[in-house]
CSV table of C-alpha atoms in Angstrom, one decimal:
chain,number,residue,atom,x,y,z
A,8,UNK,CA,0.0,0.0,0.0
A,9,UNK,CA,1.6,3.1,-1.2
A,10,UNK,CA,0.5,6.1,1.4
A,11,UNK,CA,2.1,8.9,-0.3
A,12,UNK,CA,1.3,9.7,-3.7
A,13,UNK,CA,3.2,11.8,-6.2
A,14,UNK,CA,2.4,13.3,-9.4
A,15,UNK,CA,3.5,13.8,-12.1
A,16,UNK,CA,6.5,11.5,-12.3
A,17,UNK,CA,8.6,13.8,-14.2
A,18,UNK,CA,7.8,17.4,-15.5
A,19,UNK,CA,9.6,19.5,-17.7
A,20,UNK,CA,9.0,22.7,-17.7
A,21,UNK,CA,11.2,26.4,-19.3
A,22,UNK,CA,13.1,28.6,-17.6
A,23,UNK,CA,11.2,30.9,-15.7
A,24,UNK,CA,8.3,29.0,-15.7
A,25,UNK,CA,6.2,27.9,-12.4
A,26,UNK,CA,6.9,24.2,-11.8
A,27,UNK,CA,4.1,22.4,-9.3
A,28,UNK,CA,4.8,18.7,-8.0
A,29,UNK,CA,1.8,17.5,-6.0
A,30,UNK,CA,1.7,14.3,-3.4
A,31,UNK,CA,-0.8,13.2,-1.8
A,32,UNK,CA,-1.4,10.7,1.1
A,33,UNK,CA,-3.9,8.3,3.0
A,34,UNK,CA,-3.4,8.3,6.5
A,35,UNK,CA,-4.9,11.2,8.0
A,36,UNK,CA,-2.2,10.9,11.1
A,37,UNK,CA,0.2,12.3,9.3
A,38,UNK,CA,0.3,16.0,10.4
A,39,UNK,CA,4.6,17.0,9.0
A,40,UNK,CA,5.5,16.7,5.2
A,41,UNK,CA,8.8,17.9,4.3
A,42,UNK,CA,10.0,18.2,0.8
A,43,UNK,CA,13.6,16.9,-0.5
A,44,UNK,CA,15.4,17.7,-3.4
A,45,UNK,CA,18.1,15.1,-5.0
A,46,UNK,CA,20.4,15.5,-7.1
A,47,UNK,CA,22.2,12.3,-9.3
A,48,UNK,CA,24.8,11.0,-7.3
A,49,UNK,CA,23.9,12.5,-3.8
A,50,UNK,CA,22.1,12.0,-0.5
A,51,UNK,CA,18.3,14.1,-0.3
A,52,UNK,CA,18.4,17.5,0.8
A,53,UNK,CA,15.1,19.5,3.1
A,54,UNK,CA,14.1,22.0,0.9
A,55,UNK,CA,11.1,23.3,2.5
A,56,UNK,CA,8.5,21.5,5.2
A,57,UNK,CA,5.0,22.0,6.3
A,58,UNK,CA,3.0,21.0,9.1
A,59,UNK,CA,-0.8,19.9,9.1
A,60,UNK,CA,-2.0,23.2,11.3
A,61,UNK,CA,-0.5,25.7,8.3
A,62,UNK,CA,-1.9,26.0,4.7
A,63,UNK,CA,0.4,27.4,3.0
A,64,UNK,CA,4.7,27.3,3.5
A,65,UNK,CA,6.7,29.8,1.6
A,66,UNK,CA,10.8,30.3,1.1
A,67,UNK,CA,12.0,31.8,-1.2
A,68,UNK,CA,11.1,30.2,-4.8
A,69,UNK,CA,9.3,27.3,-3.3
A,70,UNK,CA,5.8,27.5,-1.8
A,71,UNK,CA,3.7,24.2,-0.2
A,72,UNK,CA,0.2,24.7,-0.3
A,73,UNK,CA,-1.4,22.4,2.3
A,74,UNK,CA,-5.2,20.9,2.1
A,75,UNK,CA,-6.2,18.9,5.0
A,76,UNK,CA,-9.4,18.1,3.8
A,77,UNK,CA,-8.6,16.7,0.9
A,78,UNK,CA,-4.9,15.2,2.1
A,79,UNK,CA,-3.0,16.8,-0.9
A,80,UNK,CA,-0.5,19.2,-0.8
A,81,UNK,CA,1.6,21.0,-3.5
A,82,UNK,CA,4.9,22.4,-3.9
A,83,UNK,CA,5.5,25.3,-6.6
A,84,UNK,CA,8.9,25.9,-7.4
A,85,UNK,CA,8.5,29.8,-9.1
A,86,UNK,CA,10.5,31.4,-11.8
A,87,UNK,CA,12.3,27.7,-12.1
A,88,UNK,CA,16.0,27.5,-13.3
A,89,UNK,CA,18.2,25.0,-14.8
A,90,UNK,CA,20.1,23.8,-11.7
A,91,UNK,CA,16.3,23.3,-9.9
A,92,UNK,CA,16.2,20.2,-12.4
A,93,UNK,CA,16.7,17.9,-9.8
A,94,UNK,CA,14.5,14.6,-8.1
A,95,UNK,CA,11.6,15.9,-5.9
A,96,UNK,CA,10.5,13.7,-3.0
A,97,UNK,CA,7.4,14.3,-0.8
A,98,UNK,CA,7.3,12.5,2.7
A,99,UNK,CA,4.8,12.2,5.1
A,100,UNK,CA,5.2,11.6,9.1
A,101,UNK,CA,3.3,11.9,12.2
A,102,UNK,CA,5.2,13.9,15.1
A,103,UNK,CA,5.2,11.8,17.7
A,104,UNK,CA,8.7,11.6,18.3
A,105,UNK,CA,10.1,8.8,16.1
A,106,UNK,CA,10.8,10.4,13.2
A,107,UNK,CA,10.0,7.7,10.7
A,108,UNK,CA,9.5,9.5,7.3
A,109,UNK,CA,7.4,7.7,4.4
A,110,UNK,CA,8.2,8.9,1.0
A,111,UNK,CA,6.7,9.2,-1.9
A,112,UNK,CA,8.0,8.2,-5.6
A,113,UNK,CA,9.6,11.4,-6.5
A,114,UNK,CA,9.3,13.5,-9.4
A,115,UNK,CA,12.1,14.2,-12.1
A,116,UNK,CA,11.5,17.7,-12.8
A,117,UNK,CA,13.8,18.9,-15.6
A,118,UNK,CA,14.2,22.7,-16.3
A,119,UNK,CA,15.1,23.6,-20.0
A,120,UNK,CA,17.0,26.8,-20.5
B,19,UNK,CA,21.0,21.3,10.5
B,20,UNK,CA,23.3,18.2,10.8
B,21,UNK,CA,25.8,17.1,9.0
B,22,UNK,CA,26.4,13.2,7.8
B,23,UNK,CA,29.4,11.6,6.8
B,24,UNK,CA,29.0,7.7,5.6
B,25,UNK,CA,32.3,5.5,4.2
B,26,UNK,CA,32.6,4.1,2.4
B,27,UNK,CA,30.9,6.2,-0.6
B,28,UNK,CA,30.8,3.2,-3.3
B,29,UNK,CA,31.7,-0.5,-2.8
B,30,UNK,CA,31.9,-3.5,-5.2
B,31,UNK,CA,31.8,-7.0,-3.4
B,32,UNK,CA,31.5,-10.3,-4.7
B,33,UNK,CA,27.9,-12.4,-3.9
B,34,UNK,CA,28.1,-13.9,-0.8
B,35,UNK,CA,30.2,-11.4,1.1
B,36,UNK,CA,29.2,-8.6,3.8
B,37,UNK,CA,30.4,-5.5,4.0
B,38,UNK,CA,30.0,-2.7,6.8
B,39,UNK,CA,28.9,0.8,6.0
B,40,UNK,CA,29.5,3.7,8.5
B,41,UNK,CA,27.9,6.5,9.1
B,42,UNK,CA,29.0,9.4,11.2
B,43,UNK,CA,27.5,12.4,12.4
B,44,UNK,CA,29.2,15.9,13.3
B,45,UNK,CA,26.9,16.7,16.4
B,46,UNK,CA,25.0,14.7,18.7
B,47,UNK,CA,21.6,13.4,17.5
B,48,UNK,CA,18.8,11.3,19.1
B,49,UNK,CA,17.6,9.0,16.1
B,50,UNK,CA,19.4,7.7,13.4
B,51,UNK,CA,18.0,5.9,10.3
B,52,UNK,CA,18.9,4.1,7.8
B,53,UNK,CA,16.9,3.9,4.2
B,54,UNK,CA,17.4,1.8,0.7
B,55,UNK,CA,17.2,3.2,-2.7
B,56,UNK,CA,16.9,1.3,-6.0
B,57,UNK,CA,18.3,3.4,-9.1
B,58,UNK,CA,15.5,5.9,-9.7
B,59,UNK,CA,13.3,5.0,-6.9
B,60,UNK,CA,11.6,6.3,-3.6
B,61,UNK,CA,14.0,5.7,-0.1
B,62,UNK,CA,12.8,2.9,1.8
B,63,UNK,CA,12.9,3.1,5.2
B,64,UNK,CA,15.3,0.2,6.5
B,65,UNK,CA,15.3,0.3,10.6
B,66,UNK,CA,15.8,3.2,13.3
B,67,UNK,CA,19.2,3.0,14.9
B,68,UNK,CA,18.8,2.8,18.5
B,69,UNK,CA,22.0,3.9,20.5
B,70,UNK,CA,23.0,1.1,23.0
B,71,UNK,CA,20.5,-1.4,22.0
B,72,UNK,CA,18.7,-3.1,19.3
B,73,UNK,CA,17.9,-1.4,15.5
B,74,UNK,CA,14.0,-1.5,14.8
B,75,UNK,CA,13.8,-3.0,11.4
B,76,UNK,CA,10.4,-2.3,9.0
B,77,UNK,CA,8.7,-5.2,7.2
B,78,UNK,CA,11.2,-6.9,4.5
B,79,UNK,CA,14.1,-6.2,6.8
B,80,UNK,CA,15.9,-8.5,9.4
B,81,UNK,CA,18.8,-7.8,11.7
B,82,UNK,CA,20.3,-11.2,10.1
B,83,UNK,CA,20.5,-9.8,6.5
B,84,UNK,CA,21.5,-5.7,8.2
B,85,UNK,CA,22.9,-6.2,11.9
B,86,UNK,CA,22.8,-2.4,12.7
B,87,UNK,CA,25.0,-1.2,15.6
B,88,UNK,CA,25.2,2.2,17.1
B,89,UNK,CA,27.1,2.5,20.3
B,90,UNK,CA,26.7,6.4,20.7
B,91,UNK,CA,24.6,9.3,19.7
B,92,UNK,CA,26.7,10.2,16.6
B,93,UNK,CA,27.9,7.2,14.7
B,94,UNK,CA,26.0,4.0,13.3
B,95,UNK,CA,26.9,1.2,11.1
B,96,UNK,CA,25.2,-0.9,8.5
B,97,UNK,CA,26.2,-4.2,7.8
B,98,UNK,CA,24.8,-6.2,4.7
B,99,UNK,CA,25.5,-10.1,5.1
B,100,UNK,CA,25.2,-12.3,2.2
B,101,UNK,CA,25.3,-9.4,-0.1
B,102,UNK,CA,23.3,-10.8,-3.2
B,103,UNK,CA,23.0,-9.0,-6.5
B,104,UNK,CA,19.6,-7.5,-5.3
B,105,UNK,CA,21.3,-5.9,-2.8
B,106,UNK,CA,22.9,-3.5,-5.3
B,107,UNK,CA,21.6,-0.1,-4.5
B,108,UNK,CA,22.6,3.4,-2.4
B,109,UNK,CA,22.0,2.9,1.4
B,110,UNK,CA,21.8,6.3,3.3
B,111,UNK,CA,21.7,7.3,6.7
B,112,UNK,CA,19.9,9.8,8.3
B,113,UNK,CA,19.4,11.7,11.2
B,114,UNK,CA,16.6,13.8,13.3
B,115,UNK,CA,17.8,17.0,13.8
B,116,UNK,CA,19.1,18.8,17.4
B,117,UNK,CA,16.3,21.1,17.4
B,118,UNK,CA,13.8,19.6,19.0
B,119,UNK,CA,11.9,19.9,14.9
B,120,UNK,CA,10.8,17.0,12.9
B,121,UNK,CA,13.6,17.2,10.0
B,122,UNK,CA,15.9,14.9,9.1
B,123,UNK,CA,19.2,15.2,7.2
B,124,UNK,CA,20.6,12.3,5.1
B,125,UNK,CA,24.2,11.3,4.3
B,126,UNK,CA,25.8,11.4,1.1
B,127,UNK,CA,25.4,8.1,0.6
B,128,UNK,CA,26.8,4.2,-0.4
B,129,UNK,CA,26.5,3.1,-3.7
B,130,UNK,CA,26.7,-0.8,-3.4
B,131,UNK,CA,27.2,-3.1,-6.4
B,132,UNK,CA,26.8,-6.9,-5.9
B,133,UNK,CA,28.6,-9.0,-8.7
């Protein structure tokens, strides 16, 4: 049973455009979702994470948008640049101390210059 | 943020061997973690590292196949026994952070290839 759902699995998208990578998940427990960014060759790195009492995240470029109701959440990557092409994971936990993440597929997003 | 270290960074072992993978970690932390990934797939979480006592392992994991050791609160090890070519993938450790938050930070990784 896969709990956290991404889409699409890869996007590609111009320089300069808005890039949006969306996950979803089923267990409504989960109340953390960081975002990671991977590029070939190295370990994930927390780009931005929200938690289930905020719906909306911003820094800098990227933005979450949160829906509890529906258990979705976005991340839009504005004014996207080449070295944003990169492997976007979206994980799921539920803060009660143990820290165990479950991640989603990933999406390739590709920026074209 | 906290910052992990793992050795070694690739390995090639023949079927049938193990191999140990460490991971270090450049300030004290209170979990450690260890994931899986296949080329081009999601991280699988393998087992919490617990210091001074048994690793928890997640469904498809034993601590036959990946005895897990972590004596203190900034180093842990990974050992795969047996290595099989279905072993071949990058093992990563991670941490929680030292805040108090919910993030973790993940190692550069091991790339393992099983001939």
């Amino acid at each position: 049973q896969q709990q956290v759902r991404q889409s699409p699995q890869s996007l590609t998208v111009w320089e300069g455009e808005t890039a949006i990578l969306n996950c979803s998940y089923e267990d409504s427990t989960f109340n953390y979702f960081p975002w990671y960014q991977q590029f070939p060759g190295e370990g994930p790195a927390l780009l931005i994470s929200i938690s289930s009492v905020s719906d909306k995240k911003e820094d800098g470029r990227f933005t979450i948008f949160f829906n509890k109701r529906e258990k979705k959440l976005s991340l839009h990557i504005t004014d996207s640049q080449p070295g944003d092409s990169a492997t976007y994971f979206c994980a799921a936990s539920v803060n009660t101390g143990n820290y165990k993440y479950v991640f989603g597929a990933g999406t390739r997003l590709k920026v074209i210059a | 943020s906290v910052l992990l270290y793992q050795k070694p960074n690739r390995d090639i072992c023949q079927s049938g061997t193990s191999l140990k993978i460490q991971c270090v970690a450049d300030s004290q932390v209170v979990s450690m973690f260890w994931y899986q990934q296949f080329q081009e797939q999601s991280l699988m979480l393998m087992a919490t590292a617990n210091e001074g006592s048994e690793a928890t392992y997640e469904s498809g994991f034993t601590k036959d196949k990946f005895p897990i050791s972590r004596p203190n609160l900034t180093f842990s090890t990974l050992t795969v026994n047996n290595a099989r070519p279905g072993d071949s993938s990058i093992y990563f450790c991670s941490s929680s952070g030292t805040g108090g938050n919910y993030e973790q930070y993940f190692g550069p990784g091991t790339r393992l290839t099983v001939l």
